[in-house]
Amino acid sequence: ASASAAGNTRKKVSITTASSADAVQRYSVFNMQLILWAAIVVISVALDQISKYIVVLKLKPVGTADFIDGILGFSYVENTGAAFGMMKGFRWVFIVLSTVAIIAIGIYLVKCRKKVPPLLGISLAMIVGGGIGNQIDRIANGFVVDFLEFQFMDFAVFNIADCFVTVGAFLVLIDILFVNRNLFSDGRDNRDGKDKKSAGNPADKAS
């Protein structure tokens, strides 16, 4: 009996140890995700703000400059609207909407980090970083500095933050439409399954 008890004790200890190791591993993975997303946000904001500082210092006095002739050039623009110069003159509207969106995405990434697919997390971090970059301009200057211009087509002047937001939004669509198509349907299917199970259980109805 004592040998059997000792064996059971060893099994419980090994199971507990394995469970603890798995929990630590999962915790480390989730923390690494947060670190990666935070790094993407910091890098995108840094690239955006450094590029704008250089543009104000070097490009603003001359206005325009060629980079790749006929393809991409630089043109200094003070944009009071949204990304790519849309809806100019609604500064405070964009400040409020951008702030709400940035906070909402940040809360989602932190609270749901265990369920957020890798590509979706990276994409949302890029959107947050780009949003913060332009938000800094709106609050500090009253306008957003744009400077990248496609010379081969009639398109709005934009900046690095716009690139991060646009690429991030595109990757979100790719993730939802092709990579994780059941991302939002899984939770709905689970709820429907629970409802059906509850409805079909006489004991639940009696209680």
mmCIF file with all atom_site columns, C-alpha atoms in Angstrom:
data_model
loop_
_atom_site.group_PDB
_atom_site.id
_atom_site.type_symbol
_atom_site.label_atom_id
_atom_site.label_alt_id
_atom_site.label_comp_id
_atom_site.label_asym_id
_atom_site.label_entity_id
_atom_site.label_seq_id
_atom_site.pdbx_PDB_ins_code
_atom_site.Cartn_x
_atom_site.Cartn_y
_atom_site.Cartn_z
_atom_site.occupancy
_atom_site.B_iso_or_equiv
_atom_site.pdbx_formal_charge
_atom_site.auth_seq_id
_atom_site.auth_comp_id
_atom_site.auth_asym_id
_atom_site.auth_atom_id
_atom_site.pdbx_PDB_model_num
ATOM 1   C CA . ALA A 1 1   ? 0.000   0.000  0.000   1.00 0.00 ? 1   ALA A CA 1
ATOM 2   C CA . SER A 1 2   ? 2.798   2.373  0.894   1.00 0.00 ? 2   SER A CA 1
ATOM 3   C CA . ALA A 1 3   ? 4.529   1.621  -2.416  1.00 0.00 ? 3   ALA A CA 1
ATOM 4   C CA . SER A 1 4   ? 1.303   2.327  -4.304  1.00 0.00 ? 4   SER A CA 1
ATOM 5   C CA . ALA A 1 5   ? 0.818   5.594  -2.414  1.00 0.00 ? 5   ALA A CA 1
ATOM 6   C CA . ALA A 1 6   ? 4.391   6.613  -3.173  1.00 0.00 ? 6   ALA A CA 1
ATOM 7   C CA . GLY A 1 7   ? 3.830   5.824  -6.847  1.00 0.00 ? 7   GLY A CA 1
ATOM 8   C CA . ASN A 1 8   ? 0.673   7.903  -6.939  1.00 0.00 ? 8   ASN A CA 1
ATOM 9   C CA . THR A 1 9   ? 2.493   10.754 -5.247  1.00 0.00 ? 9   THR A CA 1
ATOM 10  C CA . ARG A 1 10  ? 5.274   10.646 -7.829  1.00 0.00 ? 10  ARG A CA 1
ATOM 11  C CA . LYS A 1 11  ? 2.695   10.661 -10.638 1.00 0.00 ? 11  LYS A CA 1
ATOM 12  C CA . LYS A 1 12  ? 0.934   13.688 -9.154  1.00 0.00 ? 12  LYS A CA 1
ATOM 13  C CA . VAL A 1 13  ? 4.257   15.499 -8.752  1.00 0.00 ? 13  VAL A CA 1
ATOM 14  C CA . SER A 1 14  ? 5.268   14.737 -12.341 1.00 0.00 ? 14  SER A CA 1
ATOM 15  C CA . ILE A 1 15  ? 1.878   15.851 -13.662 1.00 0.00 ? 15  ILE A CA 1
ATOM 16  C CA . THR A 1 16  ? 2.043   19.052 -11.616 1.00 0.00 ? 16  THR A CA 1
ATOM 17  C CA . THR A 1 17  ? 5.599   19.716 -12.803 1.00 0.00 ? 17  THR A CA 1
ATOM 18  C CA . ALA A 1 18  ? 4.638   19.148 -16.446 1.00 0.00 ? 18  ALA A CA 1
ATOM 19  C CA . SER A 1 19  ? 1.600   21.417 -16.089 1.00 0.00 ? 19  SER A CA 1
ATOM 20  C CA . SER A 1 20  ? 3.730   24.125 -14.501 1.00 0.00 ? 20  SER A CA 1
ATOM 21  C CA . ALA A 1 21  ? 6.312   23.838 -17.278 1.00 0.00 ? 21  ALA A CA 1
ATOM 22  C CA . ASP A 1 22  ? 3.584   24.124 -19.927 1.00 0.00 ? 22  ASP A CA 1
ATOM 23  C CA . ALA A 1 23  ? 2.102   27.150 -18.172 1.00 0.00 ? 23  ALA A CA 1
ATOM 24  C CA . VAL A 1 24  ? 5.507   28.840 -17.982 1.00 0.00 ? 24  VAL A CA 1
ATOM 25  C CA . GLN A 1 25  ? 6.138   28.088 -21.666 1.00 0.00 ? 25  GLN A CA 1
ATOM 26  C CA . ARG A 1 26  ? 2.752   29.508 -22.715 1.00 0.00 ? 26  ARG A CA 1
ATOM 27  C CA . TYR A 1 27  ? 3.302   32.562 -20.531 1.00 0.00 ? 27  TYR A CA 1
ATOM 28  C CA . SER A 1 28  ? 6.705   33.135 -22.142 1.00 0.00 ? 28  SER A CA 1
ATOM 29  C CA . VAL A 1 29  ? 5.229   32.839 -25.632 1.00 0.00 ? 29  VAL A CA 1
ATOM 30  C CA . PHE A 1 30  ? 2.486   35.355 -24.843 1.00 0.00 ? 30  PHE A CA 1
ATOM 31  C CA . ASN A 1 31  ? 5.019   37.746 -23.334 1.00 0.00 ? 31  ASN A CA 1
ATOM 32  C CA . MET A 1 32  ? 7.208   37.423 -26.433 1.00 0.00 ? 32  MET A CA 1
ATOM 33  C CA . GLN A 1 33  ? 4.195   38.314 -28.558 1.00 0.00 ? 33  GLN A CA 1
ATOM 34  C CA . LEU A 1 34  ? 3.604   41.466 -26.535 1.00 0.00 ? 34  LEU A CA 1
ATOM 35  C CA . ILE A 1 35  ? 7.288   42.368 -26.779 1.00 0.00 ? 35  ILE A CA 1
ATOM 36  C CA . LEU A 1 36  ? 7.225   41.835 -30.561 1.00 0.00 ? 36  LEU A CA 1
ATOM 37  C CA . TRP A 1 37  ? 4.099   43.956 -30.998 1.00 0.00 ? 37  TRP A CA 1
ATOM 38  C CA . ALA A 1 38  ? 5.512   46.702 -28.773 1.00 0.00 ? 38  ALA A CA 1
ATOM 39  C CA . ALA A 1 39  ? 8.758   46.641 -30.764 1.00 0.00 ? 39  ALA A CA 1
ATOM 40  C CA . ILE A 1 40  ? 6.828   47.035 -34.033 1.00 0.00 ? 40  ILE A CA 1
ATOM 41  C CA . VAL A 1 41  ? 4.941   50.010 -32.602 1.00 0.00 ? 41  VAL A CA 1
ATOM 42  C CA . VAL A 1 42  ? 8.126   51.670 -31.324 1.00 0.00 ? 42  VAL A CA 1
ATOM 43  C CA . ILE A 1 43  ? 10.036  51.067 -34.580 1.00 0.00 ? 43  ILE A CA 1
ATOM 44  C CA . SER A 1 44  ? 7.217   52.374 -36.763 1.00 0.00 ? 44  SER A CA 1
ATOM 45  C CA . VAL A 1 45  ? 6.805   55.519 -34.650 1.00 0.00 ? 45  VAL A CA 1
ATOM 46  C CA . ALA A 1 46  ? 10.559  56.076 -34.590 1.00 0.00 ? 46  ALA A CA 1
ATOM 47  C CA . LEU A 1 47  ? 10.943  55.666 -38.372 1.00 0.00 ? 47  LEU A CA 1
ATOM 48  C CA . ASP A 1 48  ? 8.012   57.986 -38.978 1.00 0.00 ? 48  ASP A CA 1
ATOM 49  C CA . GLN A 1 49  ? 9.132   60.735 -36.625 1.00 0.00 ? 49  GLN A CA 1
ATOM 50  C CA . ILE A 1 50  ? 12.804  60.606 -37.659 1.00 0.00 ? 50  ILE A CA 1
ATOM 51  C CA . SER A 1 51  ? 11.861  60.793 -41.337 1.00 0.00 ? 51  SER A CA 1
ATOM 52  C CA . LYS A 1 52  ? 9.574   63.764 -40.683 1.00 0.00 ? 52  LYS A CA 1
ATOM 53  C CA . TYR A 1 53  ? 12.285  65.537 -38.685 1.00 0.00 ? 53  TYR A CA 1
ATOM 54  C CA . ILE A 1 54  ? 14.712  65.157 -41.601 1.00 0.00 ? 54  ILE A CA 1
ATOM 55  C CA . VAL A 1 55  ? 12.039  66.293 -44.071 1.00 0.00 ? 55  VAL A CA 1
ATOM 56  C CA . VAL A 1 56  ? 11.247  69.447 -42.085 1.00 0.00 ? 56  VAL A CA 1
ATOM 57  C CA . LEU A 1 57  ? 14.953  70.174 -41.756 1.00 0.00 ? 57  LEU A CA 1
ATOM 58  C CA . LYS A 1 58  ? 16.039  69.471 -45.320 1.00 0.00 ? 58  LYS A CA 1
ATOM 59  C CA . LEU A 1 59  ? 12.992  69.351 -47.613 1.00 0.00 ? 59  LEU A CA 1
ATOM 60  C CA . LYS A 1 60  ? 10.777  72.128 -46.245 1.00 0.00 ? 60  LYS A CA 1
ATOM 61  C CA . PRO A 1 61  ? 13.119  74.940 -47.393 1.00 0.00 ? 61  PRO A CA 1
ATOM 62  C CA . VAL A 1 62  ? 13.188  73.650 -50.998 1.00 0.00 ? 62  VAL A CA 1
ATOM 63  C CA . GLY A 1 63  ? 9.680   72.168 -51.232 1.00 0.00 ? 63  GLY A CA 1
ATOM 64  C CA . THR A 1 64  ? 10.322  69.285 -53.640 1.00 0.00 ? 64  THR A CA 1
ATOM 65  C CA . ALA A 1 65  ? 13.102  66.930 -54.637 1.00 0.00 ? 65  ALA A CA 1
ATOM 66  C CA . ASP A 1 66  ? 13.509  63.912 -56.905 1.00 0.00 ? 66  ASP A CA 1
ATOM 67  C CA . PHE A 1 67  ? 14.382  60.521 -55.495 1.00 0.00 ? 67  PHE A CA 1
ATOM 68  C CA . ILE A 1 68  ? 13.742  57.993 -58.262 1.00 0.00 ? 68  ILE A CA 1
ATOM 69  C CA . ASP A 1 69  ? 13.089  60.057 -61.378 1.00 0.00 ? 69  ASP A CA 1
ATOM 70  C CA . GLY A 1 70  ? 9.640   59.459 -62.799 1.00 0.00 ? 70  GLY A CA 1
ATOM 71  C CA . ILE A 1 71  ? 8.672   57.045 -60.026 1.00 0.00 ? 71  ILE A CA 1
ATOM 72  C CA . LEU A 1 72  ? 9.077   58.476 -56.522 1.00 0.00 ? 72  LEU A CA 1
ATOM 73  C CA . GLY A 1 73  ? 9.836   61.974 -55.333 1.00 0.00 ? 73  GLY A CA 1
ATOM 74  C CA . PHE A 1 74  ? 9.696   64.129 -52.225 1.00 0.00 ? 74  PHE A CA 1
ATOM 75  C CA . SER A 1 75  ? 7.213   66.946 -51.778 1.00 0.00 ? 75  SER A CA 1
ATOM 76  C CA . TYR A 1 76  ? 6.695   68.797 -48.488 1.00 0.00 ? 76  TYR A CA 1
ATOM 77  C CA . VAL A 1 77  ? 2.996   69.009 -47.545 1.00 0.00 ? 77  VAL A CA 1
ATOM 78  C CA . GLU A 1 78  ? 1.280   70.007 -44.300 1.00 0.00 ? 78  GLU A CA 1
ATOM 79  C CA . ASN A 1 79  ? -1.810  67.821 -44.197 1.00 0.00 ? 79  ASN A CA 1
ATOM 80  C CA . THR A 1 80  ? -4.700  68.828 -41.906 1.00 0.00 ? 80  THR A CA 1
ATOM 81  C CA . GLY A 1 81  ? -6.814  65.845 -42.900 1.00 0.00 ? 81  GLY A CA 1
ATOM 82  C CA . ALA A 1 82  ? -6.614  62.084 -42.622 1.00 0.00 ? 82  ALA A CA 1
ATOM 83  C CA . ALA A 1 83  ? -4.234  59.679 -44.306 1.00 0.00 ? 83  ALA A CA 1
ATOM 84  C CA . PHE A 1 84  ? -3.336  60.534 -47.924 1.00 0.00 ? 84  PHE A CA 1
ATOM 85  C CA . GLY A 1 85  ? -4.809  64.026 -47.513 1.00 0.00 ? 85  GLY A CA 1
ATOM 86  C CA . MET A 1 86  ? -8.449  62.952 -47.216 1.00 0.00 ? 86  MET A CA 1
ATOM 87  C CA . MET A 1 87  ? -11.072 65.105 -45.443 1.00 0.00 ? 87  MET A CA 1
ATOM 88  C CA . LYS A 1 88  ? -8.885  68.089 -44.662 1.00 0.00 ? 88  LYS A CA 1
ATOM 89  C CA . GLY A 1 89  ? -9.853  70.442 -41.846 1.00 0.00 ? 89  GLY A CA 1
ATOM 90  C CA . PHE A 1 90  ? -11.242 67.890 -39.391 1.00 0.00 ? 90  PHE A CA 1
ATOM 91  C CA . ARG A 1 91  ? -8.242  67.838 -37.073 1.00 0.00 ? 91  ARG A CA 1
ATOM 92  C CA . TRP A 1 92  ? -10.040 67.251 -33.765 1.00 0.00 ? 92  TRP A CA 1
ATOM 93  C CA . VAL A 1 93  ? -12.333 64.642 -35.267 1.00 0.00 ? 93  VAL A CA 1
ATOM 94  C CA . PHE A 1 94  ? -9.309  62.633 -36.395 1.00 0.00 ? 94  PHE A CA 1
ATOM 95  C CA . ILE A 1 95  ? -7.575  63.127 -33.056 1.00 0.00 ? 95  ILE A CA 1
ATOM 96  C CA . VAL A 1 96  ? -10.555 61.694 -31.185 1.00 0.00 ? 96  VAL A CA 1
ATOM 97  C CA . LEU A 1 97  ? -11.221 58.858 -33.628 1.00 0.00 ? 97  LEU A CA 1
ATOM 98  C CA . SER A 1 98  ? -7.554  57.911 -33.869 1.00 0.00 ? 98  SER A CA 1
ATOM 99  C CA . THR A 1 99  ? -7.148  57.931 -30.096 1.00 0.00 ? 99  THR A CA 1
ATOM 100 C CA . VAL A 1 100 ? -10.194 55.699 -29.618 1.00 0.00 ? 100 VAL A CA 1
ATOM 101 C CA . ALA A 1 101 ? -9.004  53.298 -32.336 1.00 0.00 ? 101 ALA A CA 1
ATOM 102 C CA . ILE A 1 102 ? -5.445  53.105 -30.967 1.00 0.00 ? 102 ILE A CA 1
ATOM 103 C CA . ILE A 1 103 ? -6.656  52.458 -27.416 1.00 0.00 ? 103 ILE A CA 1
ATOM 104 C CA . ALA A 1 104 ? -9.206  49.874 -28.585 1.00 0.00 ? 104 ALA A CA 1
ATOM 105 C CA . ILE A 1 105 ? -6.638  47.941 -30.632 1.00 0.00 ? 105 ILE A CA 1
ATOM 106 C CA . GLY A 1 106 ? -4.130  48.121 -27.788 1.00 0.00 ? 106 GLY A CA 1
ATOM 107 C CA . ILE A 1 107 ? -6.634  46.742 -25.285 1.00 0.00 ? 107 ILE A CA 1
ATOM 108 C CA . TYR A 1 108 ? -7.598  43.980 -27.711 1.00 0.00 ? 108 TYR A CA 1
ATOM 109 C CA . LEU A 1 109 ? -3.965  42.928 -28.222 1.00 0.00 ? 109 LEU A CA 1
ATOM 110 C CA . VAL A 1 110 ? -3.247  42.847 -24.495 1.00 0.00 ? 110 VAL A CA 1
ATOM 111 C CA . LYS A 1 111 ? -6.444  41.175 -23.280 1.00 0.00 ? 111 LYS A CA 1
ATOM 112 C CA . CYS A 1 112 ? -6.817  38.713 -26.161 1.00 0.00 ? 112 CYS A CA 1
ATOM 113 C CA . ARG A 1 113 ? -3.129  38.028 -26.777 1.00 0.00 ? 113 ARG A CA 1
ATOM 114 C CA . LYS A 1 114 ? -3.651  34.296 -26.214 1.00 0.00 ? 114 LYS A CA 1
ATOM 115 C CA . LYS A 1 115 ? -6.111  34.138 -29.116 1.00 0.00 ? 115 LYS A CA 1
ATOM 116 C CA . VAL A 1 116 ? -4.636  36.683 -31.534 1.00 0.00 ? 116 VAL A CA 1
ATOM 117 C CA . PRO A 1 117 ? -3.086  34.977 -34.616 1.00 0.00 ? 117 PRO A CA 1
ATOM 118 C CA . PRO A 1 118 ? 0.545   36.005 -35.297 1.00 0.00 ? 118 PRO A CA 1
ATOM 119 C CA . LEU A 1 119 ? -0.117  37.830 -38.579 1.00 0.00 ? 119 LEU A CA 1
ATOM 120 C CA . LEU A 1 120 ? -3.127  39.681 -37.171 1.00 0.00 ? 120 LEU A CA 1
ATOM 121 C CA . GLY A 1 121 ? -1.144  40.808 -34.124 1.00 0.00 ? 121 GLY A CA 1
ATOM 122 C CA . ILE A 1 122 ? 1.703   42.121 -36.274 1.00 0.00 ? 122 ILE A CA 1
ATOM 123 C CA . SER A 1 123 ? -0.743  43.879 -38.606 1.00 0.00 ? 123 SER A CA 1
ATOM 124 C CA . LEU A 1 124 ? -2.601  45.598 -35.770 1.00 0.00 ? 124 LEU A CA 1
ATOM 125 C CA . ALA A 1 125 ? 0.695   46.657 -34.184 1.00 0.00 ? 125 ALA A CA 1
ATOM 126 C CA . MET A 1 126 ? 1.672   48.295 -37.491 1.00 0.00 ? 126 MET A CA 1
ATOM 127 C CA . ILE A 1 127 ? -1.658  50.146 -37.577 1.00 0.00 ? 127 ILE A CA 1
ATOM 128 C CA . VAL A 1 128 ? -1.191  51.328 -33.988 1.00 0.00 ? 128 VAL A CA 1
ATOM 129 C CA . GLY A 1 129 ? 2.366   52.506 -34.695 1.00 0.00 ? 129 GLY A CA 1
ATOM 130 C CA . GLY A 1 130 ? 1.335   54.399 -37.807 1.00 0.00 ? 130 GLY A CA 1
ATOM 131 C CA . GLY A 1 131 ? -1.641  55.906 -36.007 1.00 0.00 ? 131 GLY A CA 1
ATOM 132 C CA . ILE A 1 132 ? 0.535   57.112 -33.142 1.00 0.00 ? 132 ILE A CA 1
ATOM 133 C CA . GLY A 1 133 ? 3.038   58.606 -35.581 1.00 0.00 ? 133 GLY A CA 1
ATOM 134 C CA . ASN A 1 134 ? 0.426   60.766 -37.277 1.00 0.00 ? 134 ASN A CA 1
ATOM 135 C CA . GLN A 1 135 ? -1.288  61.487 -33.964 1.00 0.00 ? 135 GLN A CA 1
ATOM 136 C CA . ILE A 1 136 ? 1.903   63.022 -32.614 1.00 0.00 ? 136 ILE A CA 1
ATOM 137 C CA . ASP A 1 137 ? 1.932   65.430 -35.575 1.00 0.00 ? 137 ASP A CA 1
ATOM 138 C CA . ARG A 1 138 ? -1.711  66.411 -35.210 1.00 0.00 ? 138 ARG A CA 1
ATOM 139 C CA . ILE A 1 139 ? -1.389  67.173 -31.511 1.00 0.00 ? 139 ILE A CA 1
ATOM 140 C CA . ALA A 1 140 ? 2.039   68.845 -31.642 1.00 0.00 ? 140 ALA A CA 1
ATOM 141 C CA . ASN A 1 141 ? 1.775   70.761 -34.926 1.00 0.00 ? 141 ASN A CA 1
ATOM 142 C CA . GLY A 1 142 ? -1.894  70.870 -35.871 1.00 0.00 ? 142 GLY A CA 1
ATOM 143 C CA . PHE A 1 143 ? -1.080  69.052 -39.119 1.00 0.00 ? 143 PHE A CA 1
ATOM 144 C CA . VAL A 1 144 ? 0.623   65.920 -40.415 1.00 0.00 ? 144 VAL A CA 1
ATOM 145 C CA . VAL A 1 145 ? 3.833   66.178 -42.409 1.00 0.00 ? 145 VAL A CA 1
ATOM 146 C CA . ASP A 1 146 ? 3.569   64.306 -45.735 1.00 0.00 ? 146 ASP A CA 1
ATOM 147 C CA . PHE A 1 147 ? 6.454   64.028 -48.162 1.00 0.00 ? 147 PHE A CA 1
ATOM 148 C CA . LEU A 1 148 ? 6.350   60.860 -50.313 1.00 0.00 ? 148 LEU A CA 1
ATOM 149 C CA . GLU A 1 149 ? 4.902   61.333 -53.786 1.00 0.00 ? 149 GLU A CA 1
ATOM 150 C CA . PHE A 1 150 ? 4.353   58.927 -56.671 1.00 0.00 ? 150 PHE A CA 1
ATOM 151 C CA . GLN A 1 151 ? 5.412   60.732 -59.837 1.00 0.00 ? 151 GLN A CA 1
ATOM 152 C CA . PHE A 1 152 ? 3.957   58.232 -62.311 1.00 0.00 ? 152 PHE A CA 1
ATOM 153 C CA . MET A 1 153 ? 0.358   58.686 -61.138 1.00 0.00 ? 153 MET A CA 1
ATOM 154 C CA . ASP A 1 154 ? -1.985  61.274 -59.644 1.00 0.00 ? 154 ASP A CA 1
ATOM 155 C CA . PHE A 1 155 ? -1.962  60.215 -56.003 1.00 0.00 ? 155 PHE A CA 1
ATOM 156 C CA . ALA A 1 156 ? -1.958  61.969 -52.635 1.00 0.00 ? 156 ALA A CA 1
ATOM 157 C CA . VAL A 1 157 ? 1.319   62.764 -50.899 1.00 0.00 ? 157 VAL A CA 1
ATOM 158 C CA . PHE A 1 158 ? 1.848   60.483 -47.901 1.00 0.00 ? 158 PHE A CA 1
ATOM 159 C CA . ASN A 1 159 ? 4.346   59.538 -45.196 1.00 0.00 ? 159 ASN A CA 1
ATOM 160 C CA . ILE A 1 160 ? 5.893   56.554 -43.407 1.00 0.00 ? 160 ILE A CA 1
ATOM 161 C CA . ALA A 1 161 ? 3.044   56.342 -40.871 1.00 0.00 ? 161 ALA A CA 1
ATOM 162 C CA . ASP A 1 162 ? 0.513   56.090 -43.707 1.00 0.00 ? 162 ASP A CA 1
ATOM 163 C CA . CYS A 1 163 ? 2.558   53.207 -45.138 1.00 0.00 ? 163 CYS A CA 1
ATOM 164 C CA . PHE A 1 164 ? 2.434   51.307 -41.848 1.00 0.00 ? 164 PHE A CA 1
ATOM 165 C CA . VAL A 1 165 ? -1.322  51.869 -41.481 1.00 0.00 ? 165 VAL A CA 1
ATOM 166 C CA . THR A 1 166 ? -2.036  50.863 -45.080 1.00 0.00 ? 166 THR A CA 1
ATOM 167 C CA . VAL A 1 167 ? 0.170   47.763 -45.074 1.00 0.00 ? 167 VAL A CA 1
ATOM 168 C CA . GLY A 1 168 ? -1.194  46.788 -41.653 1.00 0.00 ? 168 GLY A CA 1
ATOM 169 C CA . ALA A 1 169 ? -4.799  47.129 -42.828 1.00 0.00 ? 169 ALA A CA 1
ATOM 170 C CA . PHE A 1 170 ? -4.030  45.116 -45.972 1.00 0.00 ? 170 PHE A CA 1
ATOM 171 C CA . LEU A 1 171 ? -2.449  42.327 -43.902 1.00 0.00 ? 171 LEU A CA 1
ATOM 172 C CA . VAL A 1 172 ? -5.478  42.315 -41.576 1.00 0.00 ? 172 VAL A CA 1
ATOM 173 C CA . LEU A 1 173 ? -7.716  41.658 -44.586 1.00 0.00 ? 173 LEU A CA 1
ATOM 174 C CA . ILE A 1 174 ? -5.365  38.933 -45.852 1.00 0.00 ? 174 ILE A CA 1
ATOM 175 C CA . ASP A 1 175 ? -5.376  37.289 -42.428 1.00 0.00 ? 175 ASP A CA 1
ATOM 176 C CA . ILE A 1 176 ? -9.158  37.413 -41.996 1.00 0.00 ? 176 ILE A CA 1
ATOM 177 C CA . LEU A 1 177 ? -10.077 36.451 -45.561 1.00 0.00 ? 177 LEU A CA 1
ATOM 178 C CA . PHE A 1 178 ? -7.454  33.797 -46.322 1.00 0.00 ? 178 PHE A CA 1
ATOM 179 C CA . VAL A 1 179 ? -5.253  32.799 -43.366 1.00 0.00 ? 179 VAL A CA 1
ATOM 180 C CA . ASN A 1 180 ? -7.688  32.669 -40.426 1.00 0.00 ? 180 ASN A CA 1
ATOM 181 C CA . ARG A 1 181 ? -11.081 32.654 -42.102 1.00 0.00 ? 181 ARG A CA 1
ATOM 182 C CA . ASN A 1 182 ? -12.728 31.088 -39.028 1.00 0.00 ? 182 ASN A CA 1
ATOM 183 C CA . LEU A 1 183 ? -11.287 33.666 -36.628 1.00 0.00 ? 183 LEU A CA 1
ATOM 184 C CA . PHE A 1 184 ? -14.653 35.213 -35.776 1.00 0.00 ? 184 PHE A CA 1
ATOM 185 C CA . SER A 1 185 ? -16.919 32.299 -36.688 1.00 0.00 ? 185 SER A CA 1
ATOM 186 C CA . ASP A 1 186 ? -15.278 29.957 -34.133 1.00 0.00 ? 186 ASP A CA 1
ATOM 187 C CA . GLY A 1 187 ? -16.575 31.905 -31.174 1.00 0.00 ? 187 GLY A CA 1
ATOM 188 C CA . ARG A 1 188 ? -20.026 32.131 -32.729 1.00 0.00 ? 188 ARG A CA 1
ATOM 189 C CA . ASP A 1 189 ? -20.046 28.398 -33.504 1.00 0.00 ? 189 ASP A CA 1
ATOM 190 C CA . ASN A 1 190 ? -19.004 27.595 -29.942 1.00 0.00 ? 190 ASN A CA 1
ATOM 191 C CA . ARG A 1 191 ? -21.806 29.731 -28.544 1.00 0.00 ? 191 ARG A CA 1
ATOM 192 C CA . ASP A 1 192 ? -24.315 28.122 -30.894 1.00 0.00 ? 192 ASP A CA 1
ATOM 193 C CA . GLY A 1 193 ? -23.103 24.667 -29.879 1.00 0.00 ? 193 GLY A CA 1
ATOM 194 C CA . LYS A 1 194 ? -23.472 25.476 -26.202 1.00 0.00 ? 194 LYS A CA 1
ATOM 195 C CA . ASP A 1 195 ? -26.961 26.864 -26.769 1.00 0.00 ? 195 ASP A CA 1
ATOM 196 C CA . LYS A 1 196 ? -28.026 23.727 -28.653 1.00 0.00 ? 196 LYS A CA 1
ATOM 197 C CA . LYS A 1 197 ? -26.548 21.486 -25.998 1.00 0.00 ? 197 LYS A CA 1
ATOM 198 C CA . SER A 1 198 ? -28.285 23.416 -23.248 1.00 0.00 ? 198 SER A CA 1
ATOM 199 C CA . ALA A 1 199 ? -31.587 23.384 -25.127 1.00 0.00 ? 199 ALA A CA 1
ATOM 200 C CA . GLY A 1 200 ? -31.379 19.640 -25.707 1.00 0.00 ? 200 GLY A CA 1
ATOM 201 C CA . ASN A 1 201 ? -30.527 18.713 -22.092 1.00 0.00 ? 201 ASN A CA 1
ATOM 202 C CA . PRO A 1 202 ? -33.715 17.907 -20.076 1.00 0.00 ? 202 PRO A CA 1
ATOM 203 C CA . ALA A 1 203 ? -31.827 18.333 -16.815 1.00 0.00 ? 203 ALA A CA 1
ATOM 204 C CA . ASP A 1 204 ? -30.956 21.896 -17.741 1.00 0.00 ? 204 ASP A CA 1
ATOM 205 C CA . LYS A 1 205 ? -34.594 22.627 -18.616 1.00 0.00 ? 205 LYS A CA 1
ATOM 206 C CA . ALA A 1 206 ? -35.796 21.121 -15.324 1.00 0.00 ? 206 ALA A CA 1
ATOM 207 C CA . SER A 1 207 ? -33.333 23.166 -13.305 1.00 0.00 ? 207 SER A CA 1
#
